[in-house]
């Protein structure tokens, strides 16, 4: 990834917020956002500990510029809990068919809680076996895959994180949704330099970005999606009735199918278009599947040797001669980490329309509105 001279916030926010919207945003301290989300979730029967964990994941996404997977998702999460479609107090069950492999039944709990538990179990197995793999089912949307990647690299482990999702993307050459915009996530710790954190969708744009554009009455770029008739569209409403397109044509389609195999077929979860859309299907749980793997960096070389070699690789990437129009090369995850550092100081920008929705949610469920830096 490379960056030119644009402001860091604008560079990242171009993926989820227009420049005009960003300029008129209201800023919120990360801790105040966590407090608000936690209060709202505990009111739905989620324990204080679990509420804080979910809220931290949501706010972490907003801090890192992935606002399609942040606080804007709260209304649908609450709605599904109220309708009995998400279990606010799951009793997860772990079975271990092999020493380094485990299956986690999420008991229809929040995907965030399933993801945190699964990665913790994978790390514990990796500590003993060198590698730990957890396949999860009976879960729900788990937000930003980077949350679990960062959980692993913070503990000093290399990790893969995959999930499947509701159908929204056709196989290459098709026109009807079959695959989800299921992320490909991988992370590796380094030594003195920042970790490698790759969290990418096999789609040109996540449906969450298109949904945000619709909510803000913004158009979407050409090439994001097809309408229900299989025609290219810049209208987000038409795109949501149609399908999103894969990156790299058949290559992105192939990656999405791989995510479906690892997350859905392996785990026993729904797969192949059977995961219900959490926004439109309100008569059954999602049964999303996830895949988590943790590896000790010191399996094949020493741990310090791995970290030193990662620093060398990252240094070589960042010092590669620059192409015309670029003033820096960024490794995956670096721009998000910088943005997080910046927003922890200045606050998270939220559009007025987003805050209005959250204020209504607070009113509906009798919790104090989220504090803003302007209030």
Short mmCIF file of C-alpha atoms in Angstrom, two decimals, residues 6-367:
data_model
loop_
_atom_site.label_atom_id
_atom_site.label_comp_id
_atom_site.label_asym_id
_atom_site.label_seq_id
_atom_site.Cartn_x
_atom_site.Cartn_y
_atom_site.Cartn_z
CA UNK A 6 -3.18 13.54 1.32
CA UNK A 7 -4.08 14.07 4.96
CA UNK A 8 -4.10 10.74 6.82
CA UNK A 9 -7.72 10.98 7.95
CA UNK A 10 -8.90 11.83 4.46
CA UNK A 11 -6.86 9.00 2.97
CA UNK A 12 -8.58 6.40 5.16
CA UNK A 13 -11.99 8.01 5.40
CA UNK A 14 -12.38 8.11 1.63
CA UNK A 15 -13.39 4.47 2.04
CA UNK A 16 -16.32 5.21 4.34
CA UNK A 17 -16.96 8.96 4.61
CA UNK A 18 -16.88 11.76 2.03
CA UNK A 19 -14.55 14.72 2.56
CA UNK A 20 -17.55 17.00 3.13
CA UNK A 21 -19.02 14.66 5.74
CA UNK A 22 -15.67 14.34 7.49
CA UNK A 23 -15.25 18.11 7.65
CA UNK A 24 -18.62 18.55 9.38
CA UNK A 25 -18.25 15.59 11.74
CA UNK A 26 -18.73 15.63 15.50
CA UNK A 27 -15.88 14.13 17.52
CA UNK A 28 -16.27 11.61 20.33
CA UNK A 29 -13.65 10.38 22.79
CA UNK A 30 -13.06 6.63 22.41
CA UNK A 31 -13.75 5.94 26.08
CA UNK A 32 -17.07 7.79 25.92
CA UNK A 33 -18.06 5.74 22.87
CA UNK A 34 -17.20 2.51 24.70
CA UNK A 35 -19.21 3.62 27.74
CA UNK A 36 -22.25 4.38 25.58
CA UNK A 37 -22.15 1.09 23.67
CA UNK A 38 -21.56 -0.89 26.87
CA UNK A 39 -24.53 0.74 28.61
CA UNK A 40 -26.78 0.01 25.66
CA UNK A 41 -25.73 -3.64 25.49
CA UNK A 42 -26.01 -4.34 29.22
CA UNK A 43 -29.59 -3.10 28.96
CA UNK A 44 -30.22 -5.97 26.52
CA UNK A 45 -29.10 -8.66 28.95
CA UNK A 46 -25.42 -8.78 27.95
CA UNK A 47 -23.07 -9.05 30.94
CA UNK A 48 -20.95 -6.03 31.85
CA UNK A 49 -17.77 -7.89 30.88
CA UNK A 50 -19.14 -9.03 27.53
CA UNK A 51 -20.65 -5.62 26.79
CA UNK A 52 -17.28 -3.96 27.34
CA UNK A 53 -15.60 -6.49 25.03
CA UNK A 54 -18.13 -5.94 22.23
CA UNK A 55 -18.03 -2.16 22.66
CA UNK A 56 -14.23 -2.16 22.54
CA UNK A 57 -14.28 -4.05 19.22
CA UNK A 58 -16.82 -1.63 17.73
CA UNK A 59 -14.89 1.45 18.84
CA UNK A 60 -11.60 -0.06 17.72
CA UNK A 61 -13.05 -0.32 14.21
CA UNK A 62 -14.05 3.36 14.29
CA UNK A 63 -10.64 4.33 15.61
CA UNK A 64 -8.96 2.52 12.73
CA UNK A 65 -11.20 4.08 10.07
CA UNK A 66 -13.27 0.93 9.49
CA UNK A 67 -16.50 2.72 10.37
CA UNK A 68 -18.61 0.29 8.39
CA UNK A 69 -17.95 -2.18 11.24
CA UNK A 70 -18.15 0.19 14.17
CA UNK A 71 -20.84 1.95 16.17
CA UNK A 72 -23.05 2.27 13.10
CA UNK A 73 -23.85 -1.44 13.53
CA UNK A 74 -25.31 -1.04 17.02
CA UNK A 75 -28.95 -0.55 15.93
CA UNK A 76 -29.11 -3.86 14.04
CA UNK A 77 -27.29 -5.75 16.80
CA UNK A 78 -29.76 -4.49 19.40
CA UNK A 79 -32.71 -5.20 17.12
CA UNK A 80 -31.63 -8.82 16.63
CA UNK A 81 -31.15 -9.35 20.35
CA UNK A 82 -34.61 -7.92 21.07
CA UNK A 83 -36.12 -10.30 18.49
CA UNK A 84 -34.40 -13.30 20.03
CA UNK A 85 -32.10 -13.80 17.04
CA UNK A 86 -28.87 -13.30 19.01
CA UNK A 87 -28.25 -14.88 22.42
CA UNK A 88 -27.10 -12.13 24.82
CA UNK A 89 -25.71 -14.65 27.34
CA UNK A 90 -24.29 -17.59 25.37
CA UNK A 91 -22.88 -20.73 26.92
CA UNK A 92 -20.20 -21.60 24.38
CA UNK A 93 -19.00 -25.18 24.08
CA UNK A 94 -15.46 -26.12 23.05
CA UNK A 95 -14.56 -29.60 21.82
CA UNK A 96 -11.02 -30.72 20.89
CA UNK A 97 -10.82 -33.54 18.35
CA UNK A 98 -7.02 -33.12 18.26
CA UNK A 99 -4.38 -31.47 20.42
CA UNK A 100 -3.99 -28.43 18.17
CA UNK A 101 -7.56 -28.26 16.81
CA UNK A 102 -10.81 -27.21 18.43
CA UNK A 103 -14.42 -26.65 17.44
CA UNK A 104 -16.31 -23.84 19.17
CA UNK A 105 -20.10 -23.78 19.31
CA UNK A 106 -20.93 -20.10 19.84
CA UNK A 107 -24.46 -20.81 21.12
CA UNK A 108 -25.76 -18.07 18.80
CA UNK A 109 -23.86 -15.42 20.74
CA UNK A 110 -22.42 -12.16 19.46
CA UNK A 111 -19.71 -12.88 16.90
CA UNK A 112 -17.34 -10.60 18.82
CA UNK A 113 -17.49 -12.86 21.87
CA UNK A 114 -17.10 -15.99 19.76
CA UNK A 115 -14.11 -14.44 17.97
CA UNK A 116 -12.33 -13.36 21.16
CA UNK A 117 -12.84 -16.77 22.79
CA UNK A 118 -11.78 -18.66 19.65
CA UNK A 119 -8.57 -16.70 19.21
CA UNK A 120 -7.75 -17.09 22.92
CA UNK A 121 -8.14 -20.87 22.58
CA UNK A 122 -6.04 -20.91 19.40
CA UNK A 123 -3.25 -19.01 21.16
CA UNK A 124 -3.32 -21.40 24.13
CA UNK A 125 -2.98 -24.43 21.84
CA UNK A 126 -0.21 -22.73 19.87
CA UNK A 127 1.73 -22.11 23.05
CA UNK A 128 1.94 -25.89 23.54
CA UNK A 129 1.76 -27.26 20.00
CA UNK A 130 3.24 -24.39 17.98
CA UNK A 131 -0.02 -24.08 16.04
CA UNK A 132 -3.63 -23.76 17.20
CA UNK A 133 -6.69 -23.89 14.95
CA UNK A 134 -10.27 -23.14 16.02
CA UNK A 135 -13.30 -23.55 13.78
CA UNK A 136 -16.41 -21.78 15.06
CA UNK A 137 -20.10 -22.16 14.22
CA UNK A 138 -23.45 -20.97 15.58
CA UNK A 139 -22.04 -17.45 15.58
CA UNK A 140 -23.08 -14.06 14.19
CA UNK A 141 -21.43 -11.11 12.45
CA UNK A 142 -18.10 -10.58 14.22
CA UNK A 143 -17.26 -7.06 13.05
CA UNK A 144 -13.72 -6.19 12.00
CA UNK A 145 -11.44 -9.20 11.48
CA UNK A 146 -8.47 -7.08 12.56
CA UNK A 147 -9.78 -7.13 16.15
CA UNK A 148 -8.76 -10.80 16.46
CA UNK A 149 -5.60 -10.40 14.42
CA UNK A 150 -4.49 -7.66 16.81
CA UNK A 151 -5.41 -9.90 19.75
CA UNK A 152 -2.95 -12.45 18.40
CA UNK A 153 -0.05 -10.17 17.44
CA UNK A 154 -0.31 -8.33 20.77
CA UNK A 155 0.24 -11.73 22.41
CA UNK A 156 3.18 -12.31 20.05
CA UNK A 157 1.61 -14.73 17.57
CA UNK A 158 1.17 -14.96 13.81
CA UNK A 159 -2.51 -15.40 12.91
CA UNK A 160 -5.09 -16.07 10.23
CA UNK A 161 -8.74 -15.01 10.68
CA UNK A 162 -11.52 -15.82 8.21
CA UNK A 163 -15.31 -15.70 8.30
CA UNK A 164 -18.19 -16.22 5.94
CA UNK A 165 -21.16 -13.89 5.60
CA UNK A 166 -24.55 -13.36 3.97
CA UNK A 167 -24.58 -13.71 0.20
CA UNK A 168 -23.84 -10.45 -1.58
CA UNK A 169 -21.33 -11.30 -4.31
CA UNK A 170 -21.72 -13.63 -7.30
CA UNK A 171 -19.10 -16.10 -8.40
CA UNK A 172 -17.18 -14.56 -11.30
CA UNK A 173 -19.39 -14.76 -14.37
CA UNK A 174 -22.60 -14.90 -12.33
CA UNK A 175 -25.14 -12.20 -11.47
CA UNK A 176 -26.78 -13.50 -8.28
CA UNK A 177 -25.26 -13.32 -4.82
CA UNK A 178 -23.73 -16.54 -3.48
CA UNK A 179 -20.58 -15.59 -1.56
CA UNK A 180 -20.23 -13.06 1.24
CA UNK A 181 -17.77 -10.16 1.34
CA UNK A 182 -15.84 -12.45 3.65
CA UNK A 183 -12.53 -10.98 4.84
CA UNK A 184 -9.10 -12.47 4.33
CA UNK A 185 -7.18 -11.61 7.49
CA UNK A 186 -3.56 -12.33 8.42
CA UNK A 187 -1.13 -10.73 10.83
CA UNK A 188 2.49 -11.16 11.92
CA UNK A 189 4.37 -9.48 14.76
CA UNK A 190 7.63 -7.73 14.05
CA UNK A 191 10.48 -6.57 16.26
CA UNK A 192 11.05 -2.84 16.55
CA UNK A 193 8.71 -2.03 13.65
CA UNK A 194 4.89 -2.15 13.54
CA UNK A 195 3.22 -5.52 12.85
CA UNK A 196 1.89 -6.65 9.48
CA UNK A 197 -1.94 -6.62 9.74
CA UNK A 198 -3.80 -7.51 6.55
CA UNK A 199 -7.60 -7.29 6.79
CA UNK A 200 -9.09 -7.19 3.30
CA UNK A 201 -12.37 -8.03 1.63
CA UNK A 202 -12.41 -10.00 -1.62
CA UNK A 203 -15.04 -7.49 -2.80
CA UNK A 204 -14.29 -4.12 -4.35
CA UNK A 205 -16.38 -2.58 -1.55
CA UNK A 206 -18.10 -4.05 1.49
CA UNK A 207 -21.87 -3.79 1.62
CA UNK A 208 -21.43 -1.81 4.83
CA UNK A 209 -19.76 0.98 2.83
CA UNK A 210 -22.63 0.97 0.36
CA UNK A 211 -25.14 0.98 3.21
CA UNK A 212 -23.40 4.00 4.75
CA UNK A 213 -23.50 5.81 1.39
CA UNK A 214 -27.24 5.15 1.16
CA UNK A 215 -27.79 6.47 4.67
CA UNK A 216 -25.83 9.63 3.85
CA UNK A 217 -27.48 10.10 0.44
CA UNK A 218 -24.13 9.68 -1.32
CA UNK A 219 -23.44 7.91 -4.61
CA UNK A 220 -20.97 5.04 -4.89
CA UNK A 221 -18.13 4.77 -7.44
CA UNK A 222 -18.60 2.97 -10.72
CA UNK A 223 -17.42 -0.62 -10.46
CA UNK A 224 -18.56 -1.25 -6.88
CA UNK A 225 -21.76 -3.13 -7.68
CA UNK A 226 -24.42 -4.35 -10.08
CA UNK A 227 -28.15 -3.69 -9.67
CA UNK A 228 -30.72 -6.49 -9.53
CA UNK A 229 -30.73 -6.64 -13.34
CA UNK A 230 -26.99 -7.21 -13.52
CA UNK A 231 -26.19 -3.67 -14.67
CA UNK A 232 -23.45 -1.46 -13.21
CA UNK A 233 -24.81 1.22 -10.86
CA UNK A 234 -23.67 4.19 -8.74
CA UNK A 235 -26.96 4.24 -6.78
CA UNK A 236 -26.37 2.62 -3.35
CA UNK A 237 -30.03 1.62 -3.00
CA UNK A 238 -29.95 -0.18 -6.33
CA UNK A 239 -26.61 -1.76 -5.35
CA UNK A 240 -28.07 -3.12 -2.12
CA UNK A 241 -30.82 -4.79 -4.14
CA UNK A 242 -28.15 -6.26 -6.40
CA UNK A 243 -24.63 -7.58 -5.80
CA UNK A 244 -21.15 -6.27 -5.07
CA UNK A 245 -18.24 -7.16 -7.36
CA UNK A 246 -15.04 -9.06 -6.51
CA UNK A 247 -11.58 -7.52 -6.65
CA UNK A 248 -9.46 -8.78 -9.51
CA UNK A 249 -12.44 -10.44 -11.23
CA UNK A 250 -12.07 -14.25 -10.90
CA UNK A 251 -9.21 -13.90 -8.39
CA UNK A 252 -11.37 -12.16 -5.79
CA UNK A 253 -14.13 -14.66 -6.46
CA UNK A 254 -11.71 -17.51 -5.79
CA UNK A 255 -10.57 -15.97 -2.49
CA UNK A 256 -14.19 -15.58 -1.40
CA UNK A 257 -14.88 -19.24 -2.18
CA UNK A 258 -11.84 -20.21 -0.10
CA UNK A 259 -13.22 -18.20 2.83
CA UNK A 260 -16.50 -20.08 2.40
CA UNK A 261 -14.72 -23.44 2.55
CA UNK A 262 -12.60 -22.65 5.60
CA UNK A 263 -15.30 -20.81 7.55
CA UNK A 264 -18.51 -22.52 6.51
CA UNK A 265 -17.87 -25.97 5.05
CA UNK A 266 -15.22 -26.96 7.61
CA UNK A 267 -17.06 -25.66 10.67
CA UNK A 268 -20.57 -27.04 10.23
CA UNK A 269 -21.98 -23.52 9.96
CA UNK A 270 -24.22 -22.25 7.17
CA UNK A 271 -22.45 -21.86 3.82
CA UNK A 272 -22.95 -21.38 0.10
CA UNK A 273 -25.53 -18.61 0.34
CA UNK A 274 -27.37 -19.98 3.41
CA UNK A 275 -26.16 -17.34 5.92
CA UNK A 276 -29.16 -15.00 6.40
CA UNK A 277 -28.69 -11.27 5.91
CA UNK A 278 -28.80 -9.80 9.41
CA UNK A 279 -30.56 -6.68 8.10
CA UNK A 280 -33.39 -8.31 6.16
CA UNK A 281 -33.95 -11.84 7.52
CA UNK A 282 -35.63 -11.57 10.90
CA UNK A 283 -37.03 -15.06 11.39
CA UNK A 284 -33.89 -17.15 12.12
CA UNK A 285 -30.32 -16.90 13.48
CA UNK A 286 -27.39 -16.50 11.09
CA UNK A 287 -25.18 -19.47 12.10
CA UNK A 288 -22.09 -17.74 10.73
CA UNK A 289 -18.84 -19.73 10.58
CA UNK A 290 -15.35 -18.49 11.44
CA UNK A 291 -11.80 -19.85 11.19
CA UNK A 292 -8.92 -18.85 13.50
CA UNK A 293 -5.31 -19.97 13.48
CA UNK A 294 -2.44 -18.87 15.71
CA UNK A 295 1.22 -19.84 15.23
CA UNK A 296 4.27 -19.24 17.40
CA UNK A 297 6.84 -17.17 15.47
CA UNK A 298 9.66 -19.35 16.82
CA UNK A 299 8.60 -22.67 15.26
CA UNK A 300 11.18 -22.75 12.44
CA UNK A 301 13.64 -20.05 13.51
CA UNK A 302 14.05 -18.47 16.93
CA UNK A 303 11.33 -16.01 17.93
CA UNK A 304 13.87 -13.16 17.98
CA UNK A 305 15.14 -14.33 14.63
CA UNK A 306 11.63 -14.18 13.21
CA UNK A 307 11.09 -10.68 14.56
CA UNK A 308 14.46 -9.49 13.20
CA UNK A 309 13.66 -10.97 9.79
CA UNK A 310 10.24 -9.30 9.81
CA UNK A 311 11.91 -5.96 10.54
CA UNK A 312 14.25 -6.55 7.60
CA UNK A 313 11.37 -7.39 5.27
CA UNK A 314 9.32 -4.37 6.37
CA UNK A 315 12.34 -2.08 6.00
CA UNK A 316 12.95 -3.32 2.48
CA UNK A 317 9.30 -2.76 1.57
CA UNK A 318 9.26 0.76 2.96
CA UNK A 319 12.55 1.78 1.34
CA UNK A 320 11.61 0.54 -2.12
CA UNK A 321 12.10 3.33 -4.71
CA UNK A 322 8.90 5.36 -4.95
CA UNK A 323 6.68 5.46 -7.99
CA UNK A 324 5.65 8.81 -9.43
CA UNK A 325 3.04 10.58 -7.29
CA UNK A 326 3.85 8.77 -4.05
CA UNK A 327 5.82 9.98 -1.06
CA UNK A 328 5.63 6.88 1.16
CA UNK A 329 5.04 3.13 1.10
CA UNK A 330 2.83 1.77 3.87
CA UNK A 331 2.58 -1.87 4.93
CA UNK A 332 -0.87 -3.41 5.58
CA UNK A 333 -2.29 -2.13 8.86
CA UNK A 334 0.09 0.81 9.18
CA UNK A 335 -2.29 3.53 8.02
CA UNK A 336 -5.01 2.19 10.34
CA UNK A 337 -2.60 2.11 13.28
CA UNK A 338 -1.56 5.72 12.64
CA UNK A 339 -5.17 6.78 12.40
CA UNK A 340 -5.96 4.99 15.65
CA UNK A 341 -3.14 6.82 17.40
CA UNK A 342 -4.39 10.13 16.02
CA UNK A 343 -8.03 9.51 16.97
CA UNK A 344 -7.18 8.43 20.49
CA UNK A 345 -5.93 11.99 20.91
CA UNK A 346 -8.41 14.00 18.83
CA UNK A 347 -11.51 11.80 19.07
CA UNK A 348 -13.47 9.75 16.54
CA UNK A 349 -15.37 11.69 13.87
CA UNK A 350 -19.04 10.74 13.47
CA UNK A 351 -21.44 12.15 10.91
CA UNK A 352 -24.45 14.03 12.34
CA UNK A 353 -26.74 11.44 10.75
CA UNK A 354 -24.96 8.64 12.60
CA UNK A 355 -25.19 10.46 15.92
CA UNK A 356 -28.90 11.10 15.38
CA UNK A 357 -29.48 7.37 14.94
CA UNK A 358 -27.49 6.59 18.08
CA UNK A 359 -29.34 9.31 20.02
CA UNK A 360 -32.67 7.75 19.05
CA UNK A 361 -31.37 4.37 20.13
CA UNK A 362 -30.41 5.86 23.51
CA UNK A 363 -33.87 7.38 23.88
CA UNK A 364 -35.63 4.16 22.89
CA UNK A 365 -33.76 2.12 25.48
CA UNK A 366 -33.40 4.66 28.26
CA UNK A 367 -29.64 5.16 28.33
#
